């Protein structure tokens, strides 16, 4: 793929301003997406923590109830103790003359470890949420302190470049138009052979004396002679007919326009 660079400085200014605008748009979208993903991740952790706290509360209540029931049934001391402020402890028994007490203590110890694992998991989630909040604050501060003002500066620069480019472009077009008027030349917007629009990519051709021919493009006319590309109007019609990107009504419209072009309407060249 060939990239056509602007052939004039004012066109380059407009081109550069559009590049900056696209960069600002992509950068802003990237930062917004990153911030949204960060918020969604933090909210997901918060939801998981709230759900796990409910499960932890249920496990705690089940542990207390089961330990109370088993201890009472077997007439042994309850290894689980708790206070009104939700503090719960497990009194591990390693040795005892009562083997039944050791067996029940081991059984309750399994439930206690399960509860502790869940409790530790929630503590880890809470730390992850704190870290996510801290990361968000740092990222937001970094964006506000650096990237935000950088984007503002680039926006101002791109606006100035766009304004200067369009202003210079307009002045140049006016200069060309006035030159054409002074020399009694017709300002053609399209080639009078192929009907393609003049642009920085499709330039005006030259006459045999190296003067600019403002009627035909370089593809159709060179050094005072028509090229071999379109010898007759039928060659141009055939190209349009075989162009699959054009619809039937578009082909008819172009054929109607082409037959009225200077080259095919009258033979002055």
PDB file of N, CA and C in Angstrom, residues 54-109:
ATOM      1  N   UNK A  54     -20.776 -12.803  53.888  1.00  0.00           N
ATOM      2  CA  UNK A  54     -22.026 -13.492  54.241  1.00  0.00           C
ATOM      3  C   UNK A  54     -21.768 -14.975  54.477  1.00  0.00           C
ATOM      4  N   UNK A  55     -20.939 -15.571  53.615  1.00  0.00           N
ATOM      5  CA  UNK A  55     -20.590 -16.987  53.788  1.00  0.00           C
ATOM      6  C   UNK A  55     -19.779 -17.194  55.067  1.00  0.00           C
ATOM      7  N   UNK A  56     -18.870 -16.250  55.335  1.00  0.00           N
ATOM      8  CA  UNK A  56     -18.062 -16.339  56.555  1.00  0.00           C
ATOM      9  C   UNK A  56     -18.945 -16.270  57.801  1.00  0.00           C
ATOM     10  N   UNK A  57     -19.913 -15.380  57.771  1.00  0.00           N
ATOM     11  CA  UNK A  57     -20.839 -15.250  58.898  1.00  0.00           C
ATOM     12  C   UNK A  57     -21.620 -16.546  59.108  1.00  0.00           C
ATOM     13  N   UNK A  58     -22.050 -17.154  57.981  1.00  0.00           N
ATOM     14  CA  UNK A  58     -22.793 -18.410  58.080  1.00  0.00           C
ATOM     15  C   UNK A  58     -21.909 -19.531  58.613  1.00  0.00           C
ATOM     16  N   UNK A  59     -20.664 -19.591  58.137  1.00  0.00           N
ATOM     17  CA  UNK A  59     -19.726 -20.606  58.628  1.00  0.00           C
ATOM     18  C   UNK A  59     -19.452 -20.424  60.120  1.00  0.00           C
ATOM     19  N   UNK A  60     -19.312 -19.180  60.540  1.00  0.00           N
ATOM     20  CA  UNK A  60     -19.062 -18.883  61.956  1.00  0.00           C
ATOM     21  C   UNK A  60     -20.221 -19.359  62.821  1.00  0.00           C
ATOM     22  N   UNK A  61     -21.445 -19.045  62.406  1.00  0.00           N
ATOM     23  CA  UNK A  61     -22.621 -19.455  63.177  1.00  0.00           C
ATOM     24  C   UNK A  61     -22.751 -20.975  63.209  1.00  0.00           C
ATOM     25  N   UNK A  62     -22.488 -21.621  62.065  1.00  0.00           N
ATOM     26  CA  UNK A  62     -22.561 -23.087  62.019  1.00  0.00           C
ATOM     27  C   UNK A  62     -21.506 -23.721  62.916  1.00  0.00           C
ATOM     28  N   UNK A  63     -20.304 -23.132  62.900  1.00  0.00           N
ATOM     29  CA  UNK A  63     -19.220 -23.659  63.729  1.00  0.00           C
ATOM     30  C   UNK A  63     -19.573 -23.563  65.208  1.00  0.00           C
ATOM     31  N   UNK A  64     -20.093 -22.423  65.616  1.00  0.00           N
ATOM     32  CA  UNK A  64     -20.475 -22.232  67.025  1.00  0.00           C
ATOM     33  C   UNK A  64     -21.581 -23.205  67.428  1.00  0.00           C
ATOM     34  N   UNK A  65     -22.608 -23.325  66.588  1.00  0.00           N
ATOM     35  CA  UNK A  65     -23.740 -24.208  66.900  1.00  0.00           C
ATOM     36  C   UNK A  65     -23.316 -25.672  66.955  1.00  0.00           C
ATOM     37  N   UNK A  66     -22.548 -26.113  65.956  1.00  0.00           N
ATOM     38  CA  UNK A  66     -22.126 -27.514  65.908  1.00  0.00           C
ATOM     39  C   UNK A  66     -21.212 -27.857  67.080  1.00  0.00           C
ATOM     40  N   UNK A  67     -20.298 -26.948  67.383  1.00  0.00           N
ATOM     41  CA  UNK A  67     -19.392 -27.192  68.507  1.00  0.00           C
ATOM     42  C   UNK A  67     -20.164 -27.277  69.826  1.00  0.00           C
ATOM     43  N   UNK A  68     -21.156 -26.414  69.983  1.00  0.00           N
ATOM     44  CA  UNK A  68     -21.982 -26.413  71.192  1.00  0.00           C
ATOM     45  C   UNK A  68     -22.765 -27.714  71.312  1.00  0.00           C
ATOM     46  N   UNK A  69     -23.370 -28.147  70.210  1.00  0.00           N
ATOM     47  CA  UNK A  69     -24.195 -29.367  70.227  1.00  0.00           C
ATOM     48  C   UNK A  69     -23.344 -30.606  70.491  1.00  0.00           C
ATOM     49  N   UNK A  70     -22.228 -30.720  69.756  1.00  0.00           N
ATOM     50  CA  UNK A  70     -21.369 -31.911  69.910  1.00  0.00           C
ATOM     51  C   UNK A  70     -20.781 -31.979  71.315  1.00  0.00           C
ATOM     52  N   UNK A  71     -20.351 -30.849  71.839  1.00  0.00           N
ATOM     53  CA  UNK A  71     -19.756 -30.826  73.184  1.00  0.00           C
ATOM     54  C   UNK A  71     -20.786 -31.188  74.246  1.00  0.00           C
ATOM     55  N   UNK A  72     -21.980 -30.673  74.104  1.00  0.00           N
ATOM     56  CA  UNK A  72     -23.037 -30.957  75.085  1.00  0.00           C
ATOM     57  C   UNK A  72     -23.427 -32.427  75.052  1.00  0.00           C
ATOM     58  N   UNK A  73     -23.565 -32.984  73.862  1.00  0.00           N
ATOM     59  CA  UNK A  73     -23.954 -34.393  73.734  1.00  0.00           C
ATOM     60  C   UNK A  73     -22.916 -35.334  74.337  1.00  0.00           C
ATOM     61  N   UNK A  74     -21.663 -34.965  74.217  1.00  0.00           N
ATOM     62  CA  UNK A  74     -20.606 -35.849  74.705  1.00  0.00           C
ATOM     63  C   UNK A  74     -20.067 -35.434  76.072  1.00  0.00           C
ATOM     64  N   UNK A  75     -20.721 -34.431  76.640  1.00  0.00           N
ATOM     65  CA  UNK A  75     -20.391 -34.015  78.001  1.00  0.00           C
ATOM     66  C   UNK A  75     -18.907 -33.653  78.145  1.00  0.00           C
ATOM     67  N   UNK A  76     -18.430 -32.829  77.209  1.00  0.00           N
ATOM     68  CA  UNK A  76     -17.042 -32.366  77.273  1.00  0.00           C
ATOM     69  C   UNK A  76     -17.024 -30.847  77.174  1.00  0.00           C
ATOM     70  N   UNK A  77     -15.874 -30.274  77.408  1.00  0.00           N
ATOM     71  CA  UNK A  77     -15.753 -28.827  77.359  1.00  0.00           C
ATOM     72  C   UNK A  77     -15.766 -28.350  75.898  1.00  0.00           C
ATOM     73  N   UNK A  78     -16.516 -27.289  75.656  1.00  0.00           N
ATOM     74  CA  UNK A  78     -16.618 -26.734  74.298  1.00  0.00           C
ATOM     75  C   UNK A  78     -15.309 -26.027  73.934  1.00  0.00           C
ATOM     76  N   UNK A  79     -14.615 -26.481  72.872  1.00  0.00           N
ATOM     77  CA  UNK A  79     -13.329 -25.861  72.519  1.00  0.00           C
ATOM     78  C   UNK A  79     -13.481 -24.492  71.840  1.00  0.00           C
ATOM     79  N   UNK A  80     -14.713 -24.164  71.430  1.00  0.00           N
ATOM     80  CA  UNK A  80     -14.960 -22.885  70.761  1.00  0.00           C
ATOM     81  C   UNK A  80     -15.490 -21.880  71.771  1.00  0.00           C
ATOM     82  N   UNK A  81     -14.845 -20.725  71.826  1.00  0.00           N
ATOM     83  CA  UNK A  81     -15.323 -19.632  72.670  1.00  0.00           C
ATOM     84  C   UNK A  81     -15.467 -18.377  71.806  1.00  0.00           C
ATOM     85  N   UNK A  82     -16.438 -17.561  72.150  1.00  0.00           N
ATOM     86  CA  UNK A  82     -16.693 -16.371  71.335  1.00  0.00           C
ATOM     87  C   UNK A  82     -17.233 -15.265  72.225  1.00  0.00           C
ATOM     88  N   UNK A  83     -17.128 -14.055  71.724  1.00  0.00           N
ATOM     89  CA  UNK A  83     -17.590 -12.883  72.468  1.00  0.00           C
ATOM     90  C   UNK A  83     -18.626 -12.132  71.636  1.00  0.00           C
ATOM     91  N   UNK A  84     -19.221 -11.130  72.244  1.00  0.00           N
ATOM     92  CA  UNK A  84     -20.268 -10.374  71.557  1.00  0.00           C
ATOM     93  C   UNK A  84     -19.715  -9.533  70.399  1.00  0.00           C
ATOM     94  N   UNK A  85     -18.412  -9.239  70.459  1.00  0.00           N
ATOM     95  CA  UNK A  85     -17.814  -8.437  69.383  1.00  0.00           C
ATOM     96  C   UNK A  85     -17.331  -9.305  68.219  1.00  0.00           C
ATOM     97  N   UNK A  86     -17.889 -10.527  68.113  1.00  0.00           N
ATOM     98  CA  UNK A  86     -17.632 -11.454  67.001  1.00  0.00           C
ATOM     99  C   UNK A  86     -16.254 -12.091  67.048  1.00  0.00           C
ATOM    100  N   UNK A  87     -15.524 -11.908  68.151  1.00  0.00           N
ATOM    101  CA  UNK A  87     -14.236 -12.565  68.278  1.00  0.00           C
ATOM    102  C   UNK A  87     -14.451 -14.030  68.646  1.00  0.00           C
ATOM    103  N   UNK A  88     -13.862 -14.923  67.861  1.00  0.00           N
ATOM    104  CA  UNK A  88     -14.037 -16.354  68.084  1.00  0.00           C
ATOM    105  C   UNK A  88     -12.661 -17.003  68.160  1.00  0.00           C
ATOM    106  N   UNK A  89     -12.496 -17.925  69.143  1.00  0.00           N
ATOM    107  CA  UNK A  89     -11.219 -18.617  69.328  1.00  0.00           C
ATOM    108  C   UNK A  89     -11.461 -20.111  69.470  1.00  0.00           C
ATOM    109  N   UNK A  90     -10.414 -20.869  69.154  1.00  0.00           N
ATOM    110  CA  UNK A  90     -10.488 -22.327  69.255  1.00  0.00           C
ATOM    111  C   UNK A  90      -9.394 -22.801  70.204  1.00  0.00           C
ATOM    112  N   UNK A  91      -9.798 -23.535  71.219  1.00  0.00           N
ATOM    113  CA  UNK A  91      -8.861 -24.063  72.212  1.00  0.00           C
ATOM    114  C   UNK A  91      -8.453 -25.476  71.807  1.00  0.00           C
ATOM    115  N   UNK A  92      -7.285 -25.579  71.239  1.00  0.00           N
ATOM    116  CA  UNK A  92      -6.811 -26.874  70.729  1.00  0.00           C
ATOM    117  C   UNK A  92      -6.347 -27.751  71.877  1.00  0.00           C
ATOM    118  N   UNK A  93      -6.828 -28.997  71.896  1.00  0.00           N
ATOM    119  CA  UNK A  93      -6.433 -29.975  72.917  1.00  0.00           C
ATOM    120  C   UNK A  93      -5.504 -30.991  72.271  1.00  0.00           C
ATOM    121  N   UNK A  94      -4.284 -31.078  72.784  1.00  0.00           N
ATOM    122  CA  UNK A  94      -3.305 -32.017  72.233  1.00  0.00           C
ATOM    123  C   UNK A  94      -3.349 -33.349  72.974  1.00  0.00           C
ATOM    124  N   UNK A  95      -3.382 -33.251  74.291  1.00  0.00           N
ATOM    125  CA  UNK A  95      -3.418 -34.475  75.113  1.00  0.00           C
ATOM    126  C   UNK A  95      -4.562 -34.388  76.111  1.00  0.00           C
ATOM    127  N   UNK A  96      -5.126 -35.526  76.388  1.00  0.00           N
ATOM    128  CA  UNK A  96      -6.217 -35.598  77.373  1.00  0.00           C
ATOM    129  C   UNK A  96      -6.428 -37.059  77.761  1.00  0.00           C
ATOM    130  N   UNK A  97      -6.828 -37.251  78.991  1.00  0.00           N
ATOM    131  CA  UNK A  97      -7.138 -38.611  79.432  1.00  0.00           C
ATOM    132  C   UNK A  97      -8.410 -39.120  78.768  1.00  0.00           C
ATOM    133  N   UNK A  98      -9.265 -38.183  78.372  1.00  0.00           N
ATOM    134  CA  UNK A  98     -10.524 -38.545  77.725  1.00  0.00           C
ATOM    135  C   UNK A  98     -10.295 -38.599  76.208  1.00  0.00           C
ATOM    136  N   UNK A  99     -10.219 -39.830  75.669  1.00  0.00           N
ATOM    137  CA  UNK A  99      -9.978 -39.985  74.229  1.00  0.00           C
ATOM    138  C   UNK A  99     -11.112 -39.389  73.388  1.00  0.00           C
ATOM    139  N   UNK A 100     -12.316 -39.473  73.946  1.00  0.00           N
ATOM    140  CA  UNK A 100     -13.467 -38.935  73.222  1.00  0.00           C
ATOM    141  C   UNK A 100     -13.312 -37.424  73.030  1.00  0.00           C
ATOM    142  N   UNK A 101     -12.779 -36.780  74.033  1.00  0.00           N
ATOM    143  CA  UNK A 101     -12.592 -35.337  73.960  1.00  0.00           C
ATOM    144  C   UNK A 101     -11.594 -34.972  72.858  1.00  0.00           C
ATOM    145  N   UNK A 102     -10.527 -35.794  72.725  1.00  0.00           N
ATOM    146  CA  UNK A 102      -9.527 -35.543  71.677  1.00  0.00           C
ATOM    147  C   UNK A 102     -10.126 -35.750  70.287  1.00  0.00           C
ATOM    148  N   UNK A 103     -10.934 -36.808  70.129  1.00  0.00           N
ATOM    149  CA  UNK A 103     -11.562 -37.092  68.833  1.00  0.00           C
ATOM    150  C   UNK A 103     -12.497 -35.954  68.406  1.00  0.00           C
ATOM    151  N   UNK A 104     -13.298 -35.509  69.361  1.00  0.00           N
ATOM    152  CA  UNK A 104     -14.240 -34.420  69.046  1.00  0.00           C
ATOM    153  C   UNK A 104     -13.487 -33.123  68.785  1.00  0.00           C
ATOM    154  N   UNK A 105     -12.407 -32.915  69.538  1.00  0.00           N
ATOM    155  CA  UNK A 105     -11.593 -31.719  69.333  1.00  0.00           C
ATOM    156  C   UNK A 105     -10.969 -31.716  67.927  1.00  0.00           C
ATOM    157  N   UNK A 106     -10.508 -32.884  67.491  1.00  0.00           N
ATOM    158  CA  UNK A 106      -9.951 -33.003  66.135  1.00  0.00           C
ATOM    159  C   UNK A 106     -11.020 -32.754  65.067  1.00  0.00           C
ATOM    160  N   UNK A 107     -12.232 -33.256  65.324  1.00  0.00           N
ATOM    161  CA  UNK A 107     -13.335 -33.067  64.382  1.00  0.00           C
ATOM    162  C   UNK A 107     -13.693 -31.579  64.242  1.00  0.00           C
ATOM    163  N   UNK A 108     -13.795 -30.923  65.378  1.00  0.00           N
ATOM    164  CA  UNK A 108     -14.129 -29.492  65.350  1.00  0.00           C
ATOM    165  C   UNK A 108     -12.971 -28.679  64.770  1.00  0.00           C
ATOM    166  N   UNK A 109     -11.749 -29.179  64.948  1.00  0.00           N
ATOM    167  CA  UNK A 109     -10.572 -28.494  64.408  1.00  0.00           C
ATOM    168  C   UNK A 109     -10.627 -28.402  62.875  1.00  0.00           C
TER     169      UNK A 109
END
